[in-house]
């Protein structure tokens, strides 16, 4: 049985004080980490403080991006080693907003995935099709290629430890959610793709989240699907009450 992983991606929201207040409100109330993995994916400016605040609790902290190099002349970038150094445990890679707005490619996502494992971080690798690609019946091909390219060259154990987030671009921040059945169909296809290149054991172990307008009202139906092992949530993760309802549903 795969453990559900619920991650709140705050994107570019919350000042330090607001982030700390959120954690103070939720940290004693999230379910045990034995039952569900609860992750807050915060802006860089809040990471250090939130890691300190969540020590010994069931809340884990993730970053929204990183560079793949360890150090050097990369003005404005944050390295995997820096994240590890302050106690961050997860990193979101290849989010569609990074791909669309900041030039992230399958190649850089692959380098970052390798770098994450090298430094003991768990990557949450995002894939997903655009509206146009869905209209053209390209969903499976697009998603499958993104998955294979992102995980290229990883060991079987690393593939098993990867979290893949299927986030159809047309469902992000739009209020349009894929139906649970449609989301599950694509997640099952992702699992099949993992099976083809990394074997059955890896495919059974890898966790696949759905993301795109997930909220307390639809999360249970999504998490109830056979190939959906969690959720990557934007808007609905920003309020403590709503975040707690989401992680409860993951138990
Ligand atoms: O992009 C997302 C999470 O990474 C989804 O965002 P929303 O939940 O706001 O649609």
Tab-separated table of N, CA, C and O in Angstrom, residues 70-130:
chain	number	residue	atom	x	y	z
A	70	UNK	N	26.090	22.472	-7.720
A	70	UNK	CA	26.292	22.565	-6.273
A	70	UNK	C	26.629	23.970	-5.789
A	70	UNK	O	26.307	24.358	-4.677
A	71	UNK	N	27.352	24.707	-6.645
A	71	UNK	CA	27.723	26.082	-6.284
A	71	UNK	C	28.269	26.739	-7.542
A	71	UNK	O	28.417	26.084	-8.559
A	72	UNK	N	28.563	28.010	-7.450
A	72	UNK	CA	29.205	28.667	-8.586
A	72	UNK	C	28.538	29.959	-8.990
A	72	UNK	O	27.723	30.524	-8.255
A	73	UNK	N	28.917	30.447	-10.183
A	73	UNK	CA	28.467	31.751	-10.654
A	73	UNK	C	27.085	31.628	-11.303
A	73	UNK	O	26.942	31.610	-12.532
A	74	UNK	N	26.064	31.483	-10.467
A	74	UNK	CA	24.687	31.370	-10.948
A	74	UNK	C	23.833	32.341	-10.133
A	74	UNK	O	23.045	31.931	-9.259
A	75	UNK	N	24.015	33.613	-10.418
A	75	UNK	CA	23.355	34.659	-9.644
A	75	UNK	C	21.849	34.418	-9.528
A	75	UNK	O	21.188	34.166	-10.533
A	76	UNK	N	21.381	34.465	-8.312
A	76	UNK	CA	19.931	34.343	-8.090
A	76	UNK	C	19.454	32.926	-7.878
A	76	UNK	O	18.266	32.706	-7.643
A	77	UNK	N	20.351	31.958	-7.982
A	77	UNK	CA	19.924	30.558	-7.850
A	77	UNK	C	20.225	29.997	-6.457
A	77	UNK	O	21.064	30.522	-5.730
A	78	UNK	N	19.541	28.909	-6.128
A	78	UNK	CA	19.721	28.220	-4.851
A	78	UNK	C	20.111	26.780	-5.161
A	78	UNK	O	19.499	26.137	-6.018
A	79	UNK	N	21.130	26.261	-4.485
A	79	UNK	CA	21.634	24.922	-4.824
A	79	UNK	C	20.998	23.839	-3.967
A	79	UNK	O	20.492	24.112	-2.868
A	80	UNK	N	21.063	22.581	-4.441
A	80	UNK	CA	20.545	21.469	-3.654
A	80	UNK	C	21.229	21.367	-2.289
A	80	UNK	O	20.580	21.080	-1.275
A	81	UNK	N	22.521	21.636	-2.296
A	81	UNK	CA	23.278	21.554	-1.039
A	81	UNK	C	22.770	22.580	-0.021
A	81	UNK	O	22.725	22.322	1.177
A	82	UNK	N	22.416	23.764	-0.514
A	82	UNK	CA	21.896	24.809	0.386
A	82	UNK	C	20.576	24.375	1.012
A	82	UNK	O	20.317	24.619	2.196
A	83	UNK	N	19.734	23.731	0.210
A	83	UNK	CA	18.437	23.264	0.736
A	83	UNK	C	18.655	22.175	1.779
A	83	UNK	O	18.062	22.186	2.859
A	84	UNK	N	19.532	21.231	1.442
A	84	UNK	CA	19.817	20.134	2.360
A	84	UNK	C	20.412	20.666	3.667
A	84	UNK	O	20.054	20.239	4.759
A	85	UNK	N	21.308	21.637	3.518
A	85	UNK	CA	21.998	22.228	4.665
A	85	UNK	C	21.029	22.790	5.711
A	85	UNK	O	21.279	22.708	6.903
A	86	UNK	N	19.911	23.366	5.239
A	86	UNK	CA	18.978	23.946	6.221
A	86	UNK	C	17.876	22.973	6.616
A	86	UNK	O	16.941	23.319	7.337
A	87	UNK	N	17.934	21.738	6.104
A	87	UNK	CA	16.987	20.717	6.573
A	87	UNK	C	15.743	20.535	5.730
A	87	UNK	O	14.791	19.867	6.145
A	88	UNK	N	15.731	21.121	4.520
A	88	UNK	CA	14.608	20.897	3.596
A	88	UNK	C	14.644	19.444	3.134
A	88	UNK	O	15.714	18.882	2.921
A	89	UNK	N	13.476	18.819	2.980
A	89	UNK	CA	13.443	17.387	2.617
A	89	UNK	C	12.901	17.109	1.217
A	89	UNK	O	13.165	16.053	0.652
A	90	UNK	N	12.078	18.016	0.677
A	90	UNK	CA	11.464	17.787	-0.633
A	90	UNK	C	11.772	18.963	-1.555
A	90	UNK	O	11.996	20.082	-1.084
A	91	UNK	N	11.724	18.713	-2.866
A	91	UNK	CA	11.840	19.828	-3.802
A	91	UNK	C	10.942	19.567	-5.013
A	91	UNK	O	10.960	18.473	-5.582
A	92	UNK	N	10.110	20.556	-5.336
A	92	UNK	CA	9.257	20.470	-6.522
A	92	UNK	C	10.105	20.824	-7.740
A	92	UNK	O	10.821	21.833	-7.737
A	93	UNK	N	10.044	19.999	-8.758
A	93	UNK	CA	10.849	20.232	-9.966
A	93	UNK	C	9.955	20.217	-11.208
A	93	UNK	O	9.043	19.396	-11.319
A	94	UNK	N	10.233	21.139	-12.128
A	94	UNK	CA	9.526	21.135	-13.407
A	94	UNK	C	8.067	21.521	-13.329
A	94	UNK	O	7.258	21.106	-14.166
A	95	UNK	N	7.717	22.332	-12.334
A	95	UNK	CA	6.328	22.820	-12.291
A	95	UNK	C	6.007	23.532	-13.607
A	95	UNK	O	6.876	24.190	-14.187
A	96	UNK	N	4.776	23.417	-14.062
A	96	UNK	CA	4.433	24.004	-15.377
A	96	UNK	C	4.677	25.508	-15.405
A	96	UNK	O	4.991	26.076	-16.462
A	97	UNK	N	4.553	26.166	-14.245
A	97	UNK	CA	4.837	27.609	-14.230
A	97	UNK	C	6.326	27.864	-14.468
A	97	UNK	O	6.707	28.837	-15.116
A	98	UNK	N	7.177	26.989	-13.977
A	98	UNK	CA	8.624	27.127	-14.229
A	98	UNK	C	8.933	26.790	-15.689
A	98	UNK	O	9.786	27.417	-16.308
A	99	UNK	N	8.223	25.800	-16.212
A	99	UNK	CA	8.470	25.434	-17.618
A	99	UNK	C	8.019	26.563	-18.540
A	99	UNK	O	8.713	26.941	-19.477
A	100	UNK	N	6.827	27.127	-18.244
A	100	UNK	CA	6.251	28.148	-19.136
A	100	UNK	C	6.898	29.502	-18.988
A	100	UNK	O	7.119	30.212	-19.955
A	101	UNK	N	7.186	29.900	-17.743
A	101	UNK	CA	7.610	31.284	-17.500
A	101	UNK	C	9.114	31.440	-17.315
A	101	UNK	O	9.639	32.533	-17.462
A	102	UNK	N	9.804	30.341	-16.956
A	102	UNK	CA	11.218	30.485	-16.598
A	102	UNK	C	12.137	29.524	-17.333
A	102	UNK	O	13.252	29.252	-16.875
A	103	UNK	N	11.668	29.022	-18.460
A	103	UNK	CA	12.547	28.271	-19.348
A	103	UNK	C	13.001	26.908	-18.862
A	103	UNK	O	13.997	26.369	-19.342
A	104	UNK	N	12.264	26.323	-17.920
A	104	UNK	CA	12.615	24.961	-17.482
A	104	UNK	C	12.345	23.986	-18.625
A	104	UNK	O	11.337	24.109	-19.318
A	105	UNK	N	13.249	23.043	-18.833
A	105	UNK	CA	13.073	22.053	-19.904
A	105	UNK	C	13.155	20.650	-19.312
A	105	UNK	O	13.591	20.467	-18.176
A	106	UNK	N	12.792	19.658	-20.122
A	106	UNK	CA	12.925	18.263	-19.665
A	106	UNK	C	14.371	17.981	-19.275
A	106	UNK	O	14.623	17.221	-18.335
A	107	UNK	N	15.305	18.586	-20.002
A	107	UNK	CA	16.724	18.332	-19.724
A	107	UNK	C	17.142	18.902	-18.354
A	107	UNK	O	17.825	18.222	-17.578
A	108	UNK	N	16.722	20.119	-18.070
A	108	UNK	CA	17.104	20.688	-16.765
A	108	UNK	C	16.362	19.971	-15.627
A	108	UNK	O	16.921	19.776	-14.548
A	109	UNK	N	15.139	19.542	-15.899
A	109	UNK	CA	14.401	18.794	-14.866
A	109	UNK	C	15.147	17.496	-14.562
A	109	UNK	O	15.299	17.107	-13.400
A	110	UNK	N	15.657	16.842	-15.602
A	110	UNK	CA	16.407	15.596	-15.388
A	110	UNK	C	17.668	15.852	-14.556
A	110	UNK	O	17.965	15.115	-13.609
A	111	UNK	N	18.383	16.920	-14.878
A	111	UNK	CA	19.598	17.243	-14.105
A	111	UNK	C	19.244	17.529	-12.645
A	111	UNK	O	19.961	17.145	-11.722
A	112	UNK	N	18.150	18.224	-12.458
A	112	UNK	CA	17.736	18.575	-11.092
A	112	UNK	C	17.283	17.338	-10.323
A	112	UNK	O	17.512	17.244	-9.113
A	113	UNK	N	16.635	16.402	-11.014
A	113	UNK	CA	16.188	15.181	-10.342
A	113	UNK	C	17.404	14.395	-9.841
A	113	UNK	O	17.437	13.928	-8.698
A	114	UNK	N	18.418	14.288	-10.703
A	114	UNK	CA	19.653	13.616	-10.281
A	114	UNK	C	20.300	14.352	-9.107
A	114	UNK	O	20.762	13.733	-8.145
A	115	UNK	N	20.336	15.674	-9.199
A	115	UNK	CA	20.961	16.476	-8.137
A	115	UNK	C	20.205	16.316	-6.820
A	115	UNK	O	20.808	16.261	-5.743
A	116	UNK	N	18.877	16.218	-6.904
A	116	UNK	CA	18.074	16.043	-5.685
A	116	UNK	C	18.502	14.755	-4.983
A	116	UNK	O	18.791	14.760	-3.775
A	117	UNK	N	18.592	13.666	-5.725
A	117	UNK	CA	18.970	12.398	-5.088
A	117	UNK	C	20.398	12.439	-4.562
A	117	UNK	O	20.688	11.904	-3.497
A	118	UNK	N	21.256	13.088	-5.319
A	118	UNK	CA	22.648	13.175	-4.867
A	118	UNK	C	22.736	13.830	-3.488
A	118	UNK	O	23.604	13.500	-2.679
A	119	UNK	N	21.820	14.748	-3.221
A	119	UNK	CA	21.875	15.494	-1.963
A	119	UNK	C	20.799	15.063	-0.963
A	119	UNK	O	20.517	15.778	-0.001
A	120	UNK	N	20.185	13.929	-1.218
A	120	UNK	CA	19.239	13.384	-0.235
A	120	UNK	C	17.915	14.119	-0.145
A	120	UNK	O	17.251	14.103	0.889
A	121	UNK	N	17.519	14.783	-1.243
A	121	UNK	CA	16.213	15.453	-1.268
A	121	UNK	C	15.232	14.583	-2.059
A	121	UNK	O	15.635	13.924	-3.023
A	122	UNK	N	13.973	14.589	-1.673
A	122	UNK	CA	12.961	13.841	-2.440
A	122	UNK	C	12.363	14.746	-3.505
A	122	UNK	O	11.746	15.765	-3.177
A	123	UNK	N	12.526	14.399	-4.782
A	123	UNK	CA	11.958	15.247	-5.831
A	123	UNK	C	10.469	14.981	-6.059
A	123	UNK	O	10.024	13.841	-6.039
A	124	UNK	N	9.729	16.052	-6.237
A	124	UNK	CA	8.331	15.971	-6.686
A	124	UNK	C	8.348	16.511	-8.117
A	124	UNK	O	8.474	17.719	-8.341
A	125	UNK	N	8.313	15.613	-9.076
A	125	UNK	CA	8.497	15.985	-10.484
A	125	UNK	C	7.136	16.226	-11.139
A	125	UNK	O	6.293	15.329	-11.171
A	126	UNK	N	6.943	17.445	-11.653
A	126	UNK	CA	5.640	17.795	-12.228
A	126	UNK	C	5.597	17.555	-13.731
A	126	UNK	O	6.536	17.922	-14.456
A	127	UNK	N	4.496	16.985	-14.169
A	127	UNK	CA	4.244	16.781	-15.600
A	127	UNK	C	2.791	17.153	-15.869
A	127	UNK	O	1.992	17.207	-14.941
A	128	UNK	N	2.474	17.395	-17.136
A	128	UNK	CA	1.070	17.706	-17.447
A	128	UNK	C	0.931	18.361	-18.797
A	128	UNK	O	1.856	19.049	-19.253
A	129	UNK	N	-0.217	18.157	-19.401
A	129	UNK	CA	-0.461	18.661	-20.753
A	129	UNK	C	-1.194	19.996	-20.736
A	129	UNK	O	-1.908	20.301	-19.775
A	130	UNK	N	-1.067	20.752	-21.828
A	130	UNK	CA	-1.811	22.004	-21.967
A	130	UNK	C	-3.208	21.678	-22.512
A	130	UNK	O	-3.477	20.555	-22.935
